[in-house]
Amino acid sequence: MNLQTLPGLFISHGSPMLALNPEQVGPALHRLSLNLPKPEAIIVMSAHWESHALEISTSVRAETWHDFRGFPAALYNIHYPAPGQPELAEKILHLLADAGLTAHANSTRPRDHGVWMPLLHMYPEADIPVIEISLPINMSAKDIFKIGQTLAILREQQILLIGSGSITHNLAELSWHGESQEVPVWASSFRNDVVSKLNHQDYEAILDWQNIPYVKRNHPTLEHFAPLFFAMGTGSRFNIVHSSFSMGSLGMDIYRFD
């Protein structure tokens, strides 16, 4: 089989409503999937699986988890029944162990919307094996980056690596009810600063995230920014696939790393 090297991706998955109202990012994800060779498998680090230790989903077929409340009933009827791949999960565990990163198997974890919502637009047939890896809350940015570096070799086996979060994510500041959609300066400045650093391959400055201007305003908690560290570890050539804002200050950028 002639396998092609796939990129690593950072995907801003936005509100759960993206599943019903794709806005600009849904079509962008669909176009991206058409421009890539079909993956043999997909590995996703999601902002919505925070853990104390690094964990890997080893489920044969993880349940679709609607890990949110207060949304339209139609959203809870969406399922993404992609299979797992326990053999690949075991390989991931071994790769991490060889790199000095302790990880644990988890066969019961359901698949959160940080995984299934973007994949719903990319691969709606749900016929590609998906493995979720957790976001360890006690790991440093450099450790999360190292996870991406460690798994980057899997790109050569036509495996797609994804960090799923949001380039900006302050839910308290969003325009939920259709009020002014103007992007505030603190959100656009942060996004532009991060992109400038990525364009200049200044990964160290992003891993030193505490010193990025407006970081706390855009990320009161870090879990939606941290999957970018993972994606950065998967490749050194950076490209913007898509850039937009939703609900005023919610950044919906998609980045590619080769």
PDB file of C-alpha atoms in Angstrom:
ATOM      1  CA  MET A   1       0.000   0.000   0.000  1.00  0.00           C
ATOM      2  CA  ASN A   2       1.343   3.426  -0.973  1.00  0.00           C
ATOM      3  CA  LEU A   3       0.852   5.574   2.105  1.00  0.00           C
ATOM      4  CA  GLN A   4       1.192   9.364   1.999  1.00  0.00           C
ATOM      5  CA  THR A   5       2.367  11.619   4.801  1.00  0.00           C
ATOM      6  CA  LEU A   6      -0.529  13.523   6.339  1.00  0.00           C
ATOM      7  CA  PRO A   7      -0.211  16.825   8.231  1.00  0.00           C
ATOM      8  CA  GLY A   8      -0.943  17.632  11.828  1.00  0.00           C
ATOM      9  CA  LEU A   9      -3.877  19.975  12.379  1.00  0.00           C
ATOM     10  CA  PHE A  10      -5.122  22.418  14.980  1.00  0.00           C
ATOM     11  CA  ILE A  11      -8.883  22.824  14.695  1.00  0.00           C
ATOM     12  CA  SER A  12     -10.984  25.408  16.514  1.00  0.00           C
ATOM     13  CA  HIS A  13     -14.175  23.454  17.078  1.00  0.00           C
ATOM     14  CA  GLY A  14     -16.284  26.315  18.460  1.00  0.00           C
ATOM     15  CA  SER A  15     -19.762  25.926  19.916  1.00  0.00           C
ATOM     16  CA  PRO A  16     -21.593  22.563  19.765  1.00  0.00           C
ATOM     17  CA  MET A  17     -24.019  24.355  17.434  1.00  0.00           C
ATOM     18  CA  LEU A  18     -21.374  24.014  14.717  1.00  0.00           C
ATOM     19  CA  ALA A  19     -22.876  20.584  14.082  1.00  0.00           C
ATOM     20  CA  LEU A  20     -26.198  22.170  13.061  1.00  0.00           C
ATOM     21  CA  ASN A  21     -24.997  25.572  11.851  1.00  0.00           C
ATOM     22  CA  PRO A  22     -21.649  25.083  10.096  1.00  0.00           C
ATOM     23  CA  GLU A  23     -21.104  28.825   9.437  1.00  0.00           C
ATOM     24  CA  GLN A  24     -17.771  29.274   7.613  1.00  0.00           C
ATOM     25  CA  VAL A  25     -15.750  26.627   9.400  1.00  0.00           C
ATOM     26  CA  GLY A  26     -17.873  23.587   8.475  1.00  0.00           C
ATOM     27  CA  PRO A  27     -17.320  24.047   4.710  1.00  0.00           C
ATOM     28  CA  ALA A  28     -13.640  24.819   5.400  1.00  0.00           C
ATOM     29  CA  LEU A  29     -13.263  21.504   7.226  1.00  0.00           C
ATOM     30  CA  HIS A  30     -15.029  19.689   4.384  1.00  0.00           C
ATOM     31  CA  ARG A  31     -12.734  21.255   1.760  1.00  0.00           C
ATOM     32  CA  LEU A  32      -9.705  20.368   3.860  1.00  0.00           C
ATOM     33  CA  SER A  33     -10.721  16.699   3.973  1.00  0.00           C
ATOM     34  CA  LEU A  34     -11.134  16.647   0.185  1.00  0.00           C
ATOM     35  CA  ASN A  35      -7.613  18.026  -0.237  1.00  0.00           C
ATOM     36  CA  LEU A  36      -6.018  15.355   1.961  1.00  0.00           C
ATOM     37  CA  PRO A  37      -5.443  11.675   1.230  1.00  0.00           C
ATOM     38  CA  LYS A  38      -8.009   9.656   3.149  1.00  0.00           C
ATOM     39  CA  PRO A  39      -6.459   8.781   6.528  1.00  0.00           C
ATOM     40  CA  GLU A  40      -5.946   5.225   7.688  1.00  0.00           C
ATOM     41  CA  ALA A  41      -6.797   6.469  11.189  1.00  0.00           C
ATOM     42  CA  ILE A  42      -7.280   9.722  13.097  1.00  0.00           C
ATOM     43  CA  ILE A  43      -5.809  10.657  16.486  1.00  0.00           C
ATOM     44  CA  VAL A  44      -7.386  13.598  18.331  1.00  0.00           C
ATOM     45  CA  MET A  45      -6.326  15.432  21.469  1.00  0.00           C
ATOM     46  CA  SER A  46      -9.459  17.264  22.622  1.00  0.00           C
ATOM     47  CA  ALA A  47      -9.854  20.188  25.003  1.00  0.00           C
ATOM     48  CA  HIS A  48     -12.783  18.291  26.509  1.00  0.00           C
ATOM     49  CA  TRP A  49     -10.840  15.334  27.887  1.00  0.00           C
ATOM     50  CA  GLU A  50      -8.818  16.833  30.696  1.00  0.00           C
ATOM     51  CA  SER A  51      -7.119  14.232  32.871  1.00  0.00           C
ATOM     52  CA  HIS A  52      -4.522  13.990  35.600  1.00  0.00           C
ATOM     53  CA  ALA A  53      -2.479  11.357  33.760  1.00  0.00           C
ATOM     54  CA  LEU A  54      -2.081  10.998  30.008  1.00  0.00           C
ATOM     55  CA  GLU A  55      -4.710   8.539  28.747  1.00  0.00           C
ATOM     56  CA  ILE A  56      -5.357   6.840  25.411  1.00  0.00           C
ATOM     57  CA  SER A  57      -8.754   5.552  24.302  1.00  0.00           C
ATOM     58  CA  THR A  58      -8.515   1.852  23.503  1.00  0.00           C
ATOM     59  CA  SER A  59     -12.236   1.361  22.851  1.00  0.00           C
ATOM     60  CA  VAL A  60     -13.365  -0.719  19.888  1.00  0.00           C
ATOM     61  CA  ARG A  61     -16.227   1.734  19.272  1.00  0.00           C
ATOM     62  CA  ALA A  62     -16.535   4.684  21.641  1.00  0.00           C
ATOM     63  CA  GLU A  63     -19.992   6.086  22.360  1.00  0.00           C
ATOM     64  CA  THR A  64     -20.886   9.562  21.059  1.00  0.00           C
ATOM     65  CA  TRP A  65     -21.001  11.808  24.130  1.00  0.00           C
ATOM     66  CA  HIS A  66     -23.202  14.909  24.075  1.00  0.00           C
ATOM     67  CA  ASP A  67     -21.132  16.630  26.744  1.00  0.00           C
ATOM     68  CA  PHE A  68     -23.146  19.858  26.929  1.00  0.00           C
ATOM     69  CA  ARG A  69     -26.546  21.083  28.125  1.00  0.00           C
ATOM     70  CA  GLY A  70     -29.226  23.506  26.987  1.00  0.00           C
ATOM     71  CA  PHE A  71     -28.957  23.060  23.229  1.00  0.00           C
ATOM     72  CA  PRO A  72     -31.666  22.078  20.673  1.00  0.00           C
ATOM     73  CA  ALA A  73     -32.909  18.476  20.770  1.00  0.00           C
ATOM     74  CA  ALA A  74     -31.625  17.836  17.227  1.00  0.00           C
ATOM     75  CA  LEU A  75     -28.065  18.167  18.496  1.00  0.00           C
ATOM     76  CA  TYR A  76     -28.523  15.248  20.895  1.00  0.00           C
ATOM     77  CA  ASN A  77     -29.701  13.019  18.051  1.00  0.00           C
ATOM     78  CA  ILE A  78     -26.365  13.301  16.239  1.00  0.00           C
ATOM     79  CA  HIS A  79     -24.082  10.298  16.551  1.00  0.00           C
ATOM     80  CA  TYR A  80     -20.627   9.650  15.148  1.00  0.00           C
ATOM     81  CA  PRO A  81     -20.144   5.864  15.192  1.00  0.00           C
ATOM     82  CA  ALA A  82     -16.572   5.705  13.878  1.00  0.00           C
ATOM     83  CA  PRO A  83     -14.702   2.625  15.108  1.00  0.00           C
ATOM     84  CA  GLY A  84     -11.714   2.707  17.399  1.00  0.00           C
ATOM     85  CA  GLN A  85      -8.494   0.837  16.718  1.00  0.00           C
ATOM     86  CA  PRO A  86      -7.091  -0.843  19.851  1.00  0.00           C
ATOM     87  CA  GLU A  87      -3.966  -2.063  18.010  1.00  0.00           C
ATOM     88  CA  LEU A  88      -2.993   1.491  17.087  1.00  0.00           C
ATOM     89  CA  ALA A  89      -3.806   2.652  20.609  1.00  0.00           C
ATOM     90  CA  GLU A  90      -1.323   0.083  21.934  1.00  0.00           C
ATOM     91  CA  LYS A  91       1.280   1.346  19.464  1.00  0.00           C
ATOM     92  CA  ILE A  92       0.712   4.889  20.721  1.00  0.00           C
ATOM     93  CA  LEU A  93       1.207   3.720  24.311  1.00  0.00           C
ATOM     94  CA  HIS A  94       4.527   2.109  23.340  1.00  0.00           C
ATOM     95  CA  LEU A  95       5.741   5.168  21.412  1.00  0.00           C
ATOM     96  CA  LEU A  96       4.987   7.392  24.377  1.00  0.00           C
ATOM     97  CA  ALA A  97       6.661   5.013  26.827  1.00  0.00           C
ATOM     98  CA  ASP A  98       9.790   4.909  24.654  1.00  0.00           C
ATOM     99  CA  ALA A  99       9.848   8.727  24.795  1.00  0.00           C
ATOM    100  CA  GLY A 100       9.625   8.689  28.590  1.00  0.00           C
ATOM    101  CA  LEU A 101       5.963   9.721  28.659  1.00  0.00           C
ATOM    102  CA  THR A 102       3.785   7.564  30.887  1.00  0.00           C
ATOM    103  CA  ALA A 103       0.316   6.943  29.447  1.00  0.00           C
ATOM    104  CA  HIS A 104      -2.578   4.709  30.432  1.00  0.00           C
ATOM    105  CA  ALA A 105      -5.187   2.803  28.431  1.00  0.00           C
ATOM    106  CA  ASN A 106      -8.844   3.804  28.835  1.00  0.00           C
ATOM    107  CA  SER A 107     -11.391   1.485  27.231  1.00  0.00           C
ATOM    108  CA  THR A 108     -14.550   3.193  28.537  1.00  0.00           C
ATOM    109  CA  ARG A 109     -14.138   6.875  27.636  1.00  0.00           C
ATOM    110  CA  PRO A 110     -16.956   8.148  25.349  1.00  0.00           C
ATOM    111  CA  ARG A 111     -16.102  10.434  22.426  1.00  0.00           C
ATOM    112  CA  ASP A 112     -16.673  14.118  23.329  1.00  0.00           C
ATOM    113  CA  HIS A 113     -17.788  16.860  20.942  1.00  0.00           C
ATOM    114  CA  GLY A 114     -14.237  18.164  20.553  1.00  0.00           C
ATOM    115  CA  VAL A 115     -13.661  14.971  18.548  1.00  0.00           C
ATOM    116  CA  TRP A 116     -16.895  14.180  16.752  1.00  0.00           C
ATOM    117  CA  MET A 117     -18.046  17.678  15.860  1.00  0.00           C
ATOM    118  CA  PRO A 118     -15.168  18.630  13.506  1.00  0.00           C
ATOM    119  CA  LEU A 119     -14.996  15.072  12.134  1.00  0.00           C
ATOM    120  CA  LEU A 120     -18.705  15.262  11.320  1.00  0.00           C
ATOM    121  CA  HIS A 121     -17.823  17.910   8.714  1.00  0.00           C
ATOM    122  CA  MET A 122     -14.575  16.300   7.545  1.00  0.00           C
ATOM    123  CA  TYR A 123     -15.533  12.634   7.349  1.00  0.00           C
ATOM    124  CA  PRO A 124     -19.328  12.371   7.736  1.00  0.00           C
ATOM    125  CA  GLU A 125     -19.334   8.665   6.791  1.00  0.00           C
ATOM    126  CA  ALA A 126     -17.631   7.933  10.145  1.00  0.00           C
ATOM    127  CA  ASP A 127     -15.755   5.050   8.510  1.00  0.00           C
ATOM    128  CA  ILE A 128     -12.221   5.964   9.636  1.00  0.00           C
ATOM    129  CA  PRO A 129     -10.913   4.630  12.985  1.00  0.00           C
ATOM    130  CA  VAL A 130     -10.620   7.377  15.606  1.00  0.00           C
ATOM    131  CA  ILE A 131      -8.503   7.345  18.753  1.00  0.00           C
ATOM    132  CA  GLU A 132      -8.801  10.097  21.357  1.00  0.00           C
ATOM    133  CA  ILE A 133      -5.945  11.045  23.637  1.00  0.00           C
ATOM    134  CA  SER A 134      -6.424  13.084  26.778  1.00  0.00           C
ATOM    135  CA  LEU A 135      -5.122  16.516  27.710  1.00  0.00           C
ATOM    136  CA  PRO A 136      -3.141  16.086  30.951  1.00  0.00           C
ATOM    137  CA  ILE A 137      -3.791  19.122  33.153  1.00  0.00           C
ATOM    138  CA  ASN A 138      -0.547  18.635  35.097  1.00  0.00           C
ATOM    139  CA  MET A 139       1.705  18.613  32.032  1.00  0.00           C
ATOM    140  CA  SER A 140       3.598  21.693  30.908  1.00  0.00           C
ATOM    141  CA  ALA A 141       3.200  23.200  27.450  1.00  0.00           C
ATOM    142  CA  LYS A 142       6.558  21.672  26.488  1.00  0.00           C
ATOM    143  CA  ASP A 143       5.403  18.221  27.624  1.00  0.00           C
ATOM    144  CA  ILE A 144       2.245  18.477  25.503  1.00  0.00           C
ATOM    145  CA  PHE A 145       4.410  19.635  22.592  1.00  0.00           C
ATOM    146  CA  LYS A 146       6.577  16.541  23.160  1.00  0.00           C
ATOM    147  CA  ILE A 147       3.498  14.295  22.835  1.00  0.00           C
ATOM    148  CA  GLY A 148       2.951  15.765  19.375  1.00  0.00           C
ATOM    149  CA  GLN A 149       6.622  15.305  18.488  1.00  0.00           C
ATOM    150  CA  THR A 150       6.510  11.702  19.646  1.00  0.00           C
ATOM    151  CA  LEU A 151       3.450  10.813  17.576  1.00  0.00           C
ATOM    152  CA  ALA A 152       4.532  12.807  14.503  1.00  0.00           C
ATOM    153  CA  ILE A 153       6.130   9.665  13.030  1.00  0.00           C
ATOM    154  CA  LEU A 154       2.609   8.250  12.599  1.00  0.00           C
ATOM    155  CA  ARG A 155       1.904  10.894   9.953  1.00  0.00           C
ATOM    156  CA  GLU A 156       4.094   8.834   7.604  1.00  0.00           C
ATOM    157  CA  GLN A 157       1.660   5.936   8.025  1.00  0.00           C
ATOM    158  CA  GLN A 158      -1.265   8.020   6.728  1.00  0.00           C
ATOM    159  CA  ILE A 159      -2.542   8.797  10.200  1.00  0.00           C
ATOM    160  CA  LEU A 160      -4.043  12.240  10.780  1.00  0.00           C
ATOM    161  CA  LEU A 161      -3.110  13.995  14.035  1.00  0.00           C
ATOM    162  CA  ILE A 162      -5.464  16.685  15.339  1.00  0.00           C
ATOM    163  CA  GLY A 163      -5.401  19.057  18.287  1.00  0.00           C
ATOM    164  CA  SER A 164      -8.997  20.191  18.839  1.00  0.00           C
ATOM    165  CA  GLY A 165      -9.576  23.379  20.839  1.00  0.00           C
ATOM    166  CA  SER A 166     -10.069  27.043  19.932  1.00  0.00           C
ATOM    167  CA  ILE A 167      -7.592  29.800  19.142  1.00  0.00           C
ATOM    168  CA  THR A 168      -9.630  32.047  21.468  1.00  0.00           C
ATOM    169  CA  HIS A 169     -12.117  30.795  24.053  1.00  0.00           C
ATOM    170  CA  ASN A 170     -13.703  33.117  26.600  1.00  0.00           C
ATOM    171  CA  LEU A 171     -17.336  32.026  26.846  1.00  0.00           C
ATOM    172  CA  ALA A 172     -18.231  34.911  29.179  1.00  0.00           C
ATOM    173  CA  GLU A 173     -17.364  37.427  26.449  1.00  0.00           C
ATOM    174  CA  LEU A 174     -19.330  35.879  23.552  1.00  0.00           C
ATOM    175  CA  SER A 175     -22.275  37.479  21.766  1.00  0.00           C
ATOM    176  CA  TRP A 176     -24.708  34.608  22.330  1.00  0.00           C
ATOM    177  CA  HIS A 177     -27.889  36.358  21.227  1.00  0.00           C
ATOM    178  CA  GLY A 178     -26.977  38.088  18.003  1.00  0.00           C
ATOM    179  CA  GLU A 179     -25.780  41.365  19.473  1.00  0.00           C
ATOM    180  CA  SER A 180     -22.723  43.138  18.037  1.00  0.00           C
ATOM    181  CA  GLN A 181     -20.503  40.738  16.125  1.00  0.00           C
ATOM    182  CA  GLU A 182     -17.499  43.067  15.915  1.00  0.00           C
ATOM    183  CA  VAL A 183     -14.296  41.251  16.847  1.00  0.00           C
ATOM    184  CA  PRO A 184     -12.789  42.914  19.942  1.00  0.00           C
ATOM    185  CA  VAL A 185      -9.191  44.104  19.764  1.00  0.00           C
ATOM    186  CA  TRP A 186      -8.078  41.814  22.592  1.00  0.00           C
ATOM    187  CA  ALA A 187      -9.208  38.752  20.568  1.00  0.00           C
ATOM    188  CA  SER A 188      -7.885  39.794  17.159  1.00  0.00           C
ATOM    189  CA  SER A 189      -4.575  40.986  18.644  1.00  0.00           C
ATOM    190  CA  PHE A 190      -4.028  37.696  20.462  1.00  0.00           C
ATOM    191  CA  ARG A 191      -4.883  35.641  17.382  1.00  0.00           C
ATOM    192  CA  ASN A 192      -2.607  37.764  15.153  1.00  0.00           C
ATOM    193  CA  ASP A 193       0.259  37.565  17.631  1.00  0.00           C
ATOM    194  CA  VAL A 194       0.036  33.766  17.808  1.00  0.00           C
ATOM    195  CA  VAL A 195      -0.076  33.497  14.004  1.00  0.00           C
ATOM    196  CA  SER A 196       2.935  35.803  13.675  1.00  0.00           C
ATOM    197  CA  LYS A 197       4.914  33.616  16.072  1.00  0.00           C
ATOM    198  CA  LEU A 198       3.883  30.475  14.175  1.00  0.00           C
ATOM    199  CA  ASN A 199       4.829  32.053  10.846  1.00  0.00           C
ATOM    200  CA  HIS A 200       8.274  32.832  12.230  1.00  0.00           C
ATOM    201  CA  GLN A 201       8.558  29.321  13.719  1.00  0.00           C
ATOM    202  CA  ASP A 202       8.931  30.916  17.149  1.00  0.00           C
ATOM    203  CA  TYR A 203       7.389  27.934  18.890  1.00  0.00           C
ATOM    204  CA  GLU A 204       9.247  28.717  22.111  1.00  0.00           C
ATOM    205  CA  ALA A 205       7.338  31.981  22.473  1.00  0.00           C
ATOM    206  CA  ILE A 206       4.005  30.140  22.219  1.00  0.00           C
ATOM    207  CA  LEU A 207       5.085  27.430  24.643  1.00  0.00           C
ATOM    208  CA  ASP A 208       5.926  30.332  26.991  1.00  0.00           C
ATOM    209  CA  TRP A 209       2.217  31.130  26.777  1.00  0.00           C
ATOM    210  CA  GLN A 210       2.012  33.116  30.027  1.00  0.00           C
ATOM    211  CA  ASN A 211       3.797  36.011  28.303  1.00  0.00           C
ATOM    212  CA  ILE A 212       1.564  36.256  25.220  1.00  0.00           C
ATOM    213  CA  PRO A 213      -0.398  39.545  25.415  1.00  0.00           C
ATOM    214  CA  TYR A 214      -4.108  39.133  26.252  1.00  0.00           C
ATOM    215  CA  VAL A 215      -3.714  35.386  26.928  1.00  0.00           C
ATOM    216  CA  LYS A 216      -5.845  35.426  30.097  1.00  0.00           C
ATOM    217  CA  ARG A 217      -8.606  37.451  28.413  1.00  0.00           C
ATOM    218  CA  ASN A 218      -8.763  34.928  25.560  1.00  0.00           C
ATOM    219  CA  HIS A 219      -8.160  31.819  27.653  1.00  0.00           C
ATOM    220  CA  PRO A 220      -9.310  32.185  31.279  1.00  0.00           C
ATOM    221  CA  THR A 221      -8.465  28.481  31.437  1.00  0.00           C
ATOM    222  CA  LEU A 222      -5.913  26.884  29.127  1.00  0.00           C
ATOM    223  CA  GLU A 223      -7.634  23.708  27.911  1.00  0.00           C
ATOM    224  CA  HIS A 224      -8.743  25.097  24.525  1.00  0.00           C
ATOM    225  CA  PHE A 225      -5.312  26.583  23.760  1.00  0.00           C
ATOM    226  CA  ALA A 226      -3.218  23.590  24.880  1.00  0.00           C
ATOM    227  CA  PRO A 227      -4.171  21.313  21.920  1.00  0.00           C
ATOM    228  CA  LEU A 228      -2.252  23.824  19.768  1.00  0.00           C
ATOM    229  CA  PHE A 229       0.931  22.790  21.601  1.00  0.00           C
ATOM    230  CA  PHE A 230       0.243  19.181  20.577  1.00  0.00           C
ATOM    231  CA  ALA A 231      -0.387  20.157  16.953  1.00  0.00           C
ATOM    232  CA  MET A 232       2.784  22.280  16.862  1.00  0.00           C
ATOM    233  CA  GLY A 233       4.782  19.215  17.847  1.00  0.00           C
ATOM    234  CA  THR A 234       3.605  17.311  14.779  1.00  0.00           C
ATOM    235  CA  GLY A 235       5.369  19.480  12.193  1.00  0.00           C
ATOM    236  CA  SER A 236       7.554  22.551  11.658  1.00  0.00           C
ATOM    237  CA  ARG A 237       5.943  24.050   8.515  1.00  0.00           C
ATOM    238  CA  PHE A 238       2.898  26.150   9.387  1.00  0.00           C
ATOM    239  CA  ASN A 239      -0.011  27.173   7.177  1.00  0.00           C
ATOM    240  CA  ILE A 240      -3.380  28.779   7.859  1.00  0.00           C
ATOM    241  CA  VAL A 241      -6.225  26.674   6.462  1.00  0.00           C
ATOM    242  CA  HIS A 242      -9.037  28.939   7.672  1.00  0.00           C
ATOM    243  CA  SER A 243      -9.487  32.036   9.799  1.00  0.00           C
ATOM    244  CA  SER A 244     -12.722  33.565  11.103  1.00  0.00           C
ATOM    245  CA  PHE A 245     -14.490  34.627  14.295  1.00  0.00           C
ATOM    246  CA  SER A 246     -17.897  33.507  15.537  1.00  0.00           C
ATOM    247  CA  MET A 247     -20.134  35.215  18.113  1.00  0.00           C
ATOM    248  CA  GLY A 248     -17.773  38.165  18.247  1.00  0.00           C
ATOM    249  CA  SER A 249     -14.653  36.860  19.963  1.00  0.00           C
ATOM    250  CA  LEU A 250     -14.652  33.073  19.396  1.00  0.00           C
ATOM    251  CA  GLY A 251     -11.727  32.339  17.083  1.00  0.00           C
ATOM    252  CA  MET A 252     -12.438  29.566  14.560  1.00  0.00           C
ATOM    253  CA  ASP A 253      -8.989  29.227  12.989  1.00  0.00           C
ATOM    254  CA  ILE A 254      -7.698  25.976  11.478  1.00  0.00           C
ATOM    255  CA  TYR A 255      -3.922  25.495  11.213  1.00  0.00           C
ATOM    256  CA  ARG A 256      -1.865  22.922   9.348  1.00  0.00           C
ATOM    257  CA  PHE A 257       1.570  21.628  10.339  1.00  0.00           C
ATOM    258  CA  ASP A 258       3.756  19.655   7.870  1.00  0.00           C
TER     259      ASP A 258
END
